[in-house]
């Protein structure tokens, strides 16, 4: 990219800041008014920017939107359904289906995030990057491509090394802006507390601890730039308890009105939450530490780039003599250019380490405390234990129903047939022999149903051979080509083996039934006190635990043992499901056969 072309594109980016921000406002307003036409128009416009940035970067940025829903079809009565309501005309169900399609598309959130951040990114990078305009334009284009690409696209295959370095340096600039904003927000907190404690405006005091949570949450999400995941540590919001006498209770205090009770509940929730005070410490300490650390590569990059460009701009544009500046050294242009190159190279080299340090520092201040993590774990285990009890009760009812409707009915039929045989033995031997054959067939069917029922409760091969061999046996009954790798040096506890086995069984069934996969790979390994199973298929993808009862069932089953399920299933595949269960291995059991 030549320098004149880069300057033209820089001017175009500066002009687009107004267009993109107006596009953001129109999209948000349309969503608030339940109008999708502005959003569809915004998508078309965003596709133009996506194509433009892809052309600048020399690659294609895939369009991430979900496929539009098909027109609704009438049922047997000629009615059209939407949710739980039936309509005579397809217009309203079709419109509501398009609203659901538009608002529930994950790409919408990514588009909106890019639209409101784009003006700030351009105004931060382009003006100060004019001396190195080609790099600055590529930095904006690479950052936009990262946000506008599909969420599940592999980043390493789409972003070149140079773009990643420039993107890391630009992110350091965002951290500097965040530090400056934290100073302003701390000043707001000081003002709120001054009025709250000094003038008795108590409703301002909790606001002084919560008005900057949005920035803290944003910084928690930015920690993922260096691969650090930080959960939000806030305790659940308190609600006043309505008593039988009509009073509202908050702690040990009773209130007559709900509004005043809710205010005091919010007060106690904010004031007694340790995360509120940790946020306040972060607001002050992070502004100093990250502002200084992230400012080093930012200032060095800007100063070095300006030093590289100033001698040429000064002499070419102003036709003046040599200017004495930091790198001039009384007219020593080569030495000045060398120092500028060293500063720019050092700034780019420091960008990734600075991001890693900032992420770890943010995690140190903003991650949940050990007590909060323990409380969340207890709450999760309590919920999963309750789900396990409900699932166990449902399983018992299923077994009772299967026995009652299947094997029990067939055994009763066998008994009645034997009675008829006894009566016909002497009078009609031929009919008795036919009934004997019928009874034998019925008993075999009952035996098959009992074996299937027992296999559904706990497969015998799982007890005899262990989890890897049980999964291999399961793979033989799967329509797809399933490859099972890995081994376990010992045996797992029976409940853990059962949970892992049925979780893999459900994933294989989903891969074939919903994903239409033809090849599936299952890898089983145990290490560091954890069982890890990875199921990868070449199906159509699009699996989402929040929309699938089967996947939610797997999460509940694993959650009983403090296990987790992680899904990576982009539209079009492949789907990768990772199971993890904390467990220990015992000595291997040998088969009795």
Short mmCIF file of N, CA and C in Angstrom, two decimals, residues 12-13 15-24 27 41-57 59-65 111-112 114-116 118-119 140-149:
data_model
loop_
_atom_site.label_atom_id
_atom_site.label_comp_id
_atom_site.label_asym_id
_atom_site.label_seq_id
_atom_site.Cartn_x
_atom_site.Cartn_y
_atom_site.Cartn_z
N UNK A 12 -10.95 8.34 4.34
CA UNK A 12 -12.20 7.60 4.22
C UNK A 12 -12.63 7.02 5.57
N UNK A 13 -11.69 6.50 6.34
CA UNK A 13 -12.01 5.94 7.65
C UNK A 13 -12.52 7.03 8.60
N UNK A 15 -14.12 9.69 7.74
CA UNK A 15 -15.49 10.00 7.35
C UNK A 15 -16.47 8.91 7.73
N UNK A 16 -16.01 7.66 7.74
CA UNK A 16 -16.90 6.55 8.07
C UNK A 16 -17.28 6.53 9.55
N UNK A 17 -16.53 7.21 10.40
CA UNK A 17 -16.86 7.20 11.82
C UNK A 17 -18.27 7.74 12.06
N UNK A 18 -18.64 8.79 11.35
CA UNK A 18 -19.98 9.36 11.50
C UNK A 18 -21.03 8.40 10.94
N UNK A 19 -20.74 7.80 9.79
CA UNK A 19 -21.71 6.88 9.17
C UNK A 19 -21.93 5.65 10.03
N UNK A 20 -20.85 5.08 10.54
CA UNK A 20 -20.97 3.85 11.33
C UNK A 20 -21.66 4.12 12.66
N UNK A 21 -21.36 5.25 13.27
CA UNK A 21 -22.03 5.55 14.54
C UNK A 21 -23.53 5.79 14.31
N UNK A 22 -23.88 6.47 13.21
CA UNK A 22 -25.31 6.63 12.88
C UNK A 22 -25.95 5.28 12.58
N UNK A 23 -25.21 4.41 11.94
CA UNK A 23 -25.69 3.06 11.69
C UNK A 23 -25.96 2.33 13.00
N UNK A 24 -25.09 2.50 13.97
CA UNK A 24 -25.29 1.89 15.29
C UNK A 24 -26.56 2.40 15.96
N UNK A 27 -29.71 0.97 14.22
CA UNK A 27 -29.91 -0.45 14.53
C UNK A 27 -30.49 -0.62 15.92
N UNK A 41 -31.08 -3.43 6.79
CA UNK A 41 -30.33 -2.43 6.01
C UNK A 41 -28.93 -2.23 6.59
N UNK A 42 -28.84 -2.24 7.93
CA UNK A 42 -27.53 -2.10 8.57
C UNK A 42 -26.63 -3.28 8.24
N UNK A 43 -27.20 -4.48 8.13
CA UNK A 43 -26.39 -5.64 7.76
C UNK A 43 -25.83 -5.48 6.34
N UNK A 44 -26.66 -4.99 5.43
CA UNK A 44 -26.17 -4.79 4.05
C UNK A 44 -25.00 -3.80 4.04
N UNK A 45 -25.16 -2.74 4.85
CA UNK A 45 -24.09 -1.75 4.91
C UNK A 45 -22.83 -2.34 5.54
N UNK A 46 -23.02 -3.13 6.60
CA UNK A 46 -21.88 -3.76 7.25
C UNK A 46 -21.18 -4.72 6.31
N UNK A 47 -21.94 -5.41 5.46
CA UNK A 47 -21.32 -6.30 4.48
C UNK A 47 -20.43 -5.52 3.51
N UNK A 48 -20.83 -4.27 3.20
CA UNK A 48 -19.98 -3.44 2.35
C UNK A 48 -18.65 -3.13 3.05
N UNK A 49 -18.74 -2.78 4.35
CA UNK A 49 -17.49 -2.52 5.09
C UNK A 49 -16.67 -3.81 5.21
N UNK A 50 -17.35 -4.93 5.40
CA UNK A 50 -16.65 -6.21 5.51
C UNK A 50 -15.88 -6.52 4.22
N UNK A 51 -16.54 -6.30 3.09
CA UNK A 51 -15.87 -6.53 1.80
C UNK A 51 -14.72 -5.54 1.59
N UNK A 52 -14.92 -4.29 2.03
CA UNK A 52 -13.88 -3.28 1.86
C UNK A 52 -12.64 -3.64 2.68
N UNK A 53 -12.84 -4.00 3.95
CA UNK A 53 -11.70 -4.34 4.79
C UNK A 53 -11.02 -5.61 4.29
N UNK A 54 -11.81 -6.57 3.79
CA UNK A 54 -11.20 -7.77 3.23
C UNK A 54 -10.34 -7.47 2.02
N UNK A 55 -10.80 -6.52 1.18
CA UNK A 55 -10.01 -6.13 0.01
C UNK A 55 -8.72 -5.46 0.44
N UNK A 56 -8.78 -4.61 1.47
CA UNK A 56 -7.57 -3.95 1.96
C UNK A 56 -6.57 -4.94 2.52
N UNK A 57 -7.07 -5.99 3.18
CA UNK A 57 -6.19 -6.98 3.80
C UNK A 57 -5.79 -8.09 2.84
N UNK A 59 -7.80 -10.57 1.71
CA UNK A 59 -8.45 -11.84 2.01
C UNK A 59 -9.95 -11.61 2.11
N UNK A 60 -10.68 -12.70 2.15
CA UNK A 60 -12.14 -12.64 2.23
C UNK A 60 -12.56 -12.81 3.69
N UNK A 61 -13.41 -11.90 4.16
CA UNK A 61 -13.97 -12.01 5.51
C UNK A 61 -15.34 -12.68 5.38
N UNK A 62 -15.52 -13.88 5.91
CA UNK A 62 -16.80 -14.59 5.75
C UNK A 62 -17.95 -13.83 6.40
N UNK A 63 -19.12 -13.96 5.81
CA UNK A 63 -20.33 -13.36 6.37
C UNK A 63 -20.84 -14.28 7.49
N UNK A 64 -21.03 -13.77 8.71
CA UNK A 64 -21.31 -14.65 9.86
C UNK A 64 -22.78 -14.86 10.17
N UNK A 65 -23.70 -14.29 9.38
CA UNK A 65 -25.11 -14.30 9.78
C UNK A 65 -25.74 -15.68 9.57
N UNK A 111 -21.64 -7.23 15.54
CA UNK A 111 -21.78 -6.05 14.67
C UNK A 111 -21.95 -4.79 15.50
N UNK A 112 -22.82 -4.84 16.52
CA UNK A 112 -23.06 -3.66 17.35
C UNK A 112 -21.80 -3.26 18.10
N UNK A 114 -18.73 -3.74 17.15
CA UNK A 114 -17.82 -3.09 16.20
C UNK A 114 -18.30 -1.70 15.86
N UNK A 115 -19.61 -1.49 15.69
CA UNK A 115 -20.14 -0.20 15.27
C UNK A 115 -19.88 0.88 16.32
N UNK A 116 -20.06 0.54 17.60
CA UNK A 116 -19.85 1.62 18.59
C UNK A 116 -18.39 1.81 18.94
N UNK A 118 -15.90 1.38 16.60
CA UNK A 118 -15.18 1.80 15.40
C UNK A 118 -14.79 3.28 15.44
N UNK A 119 -15.71 4.21 15.77
CA UNK A 119 -15.27 5.62 15.79
C UNK A 119 -14.12 5.87 16.75
N UNK A 140 -6.43 -0.81 11.65
CA UNK A 140 -7.89 -0.63 11.75
C UNK A 140 -8.61 -1.72 10.97
N UNK A 141 -8.12 -2.05 9.79
CA UNK A 141 -8.76 -3.09 8.98
C UNK A 141 -8.66 -4.45 9.66
N UNK A 142 -7.49 -4.77 10.24
CA UNK A 142 -7.32 -6.06 10.91
C UNK A 142 -8.20 -6.16 12.15
N UNK A 143 -8.29 -5.07 12.90
CA UNK A 143 -9.17 -5.07 14.08
C UNK A 143 -10.62 -5.23 13.67
N UNK A 144 -11.04 -4.54 12.63
CA UNK A 144 -12.42 -4.68 12.15
C UNK A 144 -12.69 -6.09 11.65
N UNK A 145 -11.71 -6.69 10.97
CA UNK A 145 -11.89 -8.06 10.48
C UNK A 145 -12.05 -9.04 11.63
N UNK A 146 -11.35 -8.80 12.73
CA UNK A 146 -11.47 -9.69 13.89
C UNK A 146 -12.88 -9.64 14.48
N UNK A 147 -13.51 -8.47 14.48
CA UNK A 147 -14.85 -8.35 15.05
C UNK A 147 -15.93 -8.73 14.06
N UNK A 148 -15.70 -8.52 12.79
CA UNK A 148 -16.73 -8.78 11.79
C UNK A 148 -16.69 -10.18 11.21
N UNK A 149 -15.67 -10.96 11.51
CA UNK A 149 -15.61 -12.33 11.03
C UNK A 149 -16.56 -13.20 11.86
#
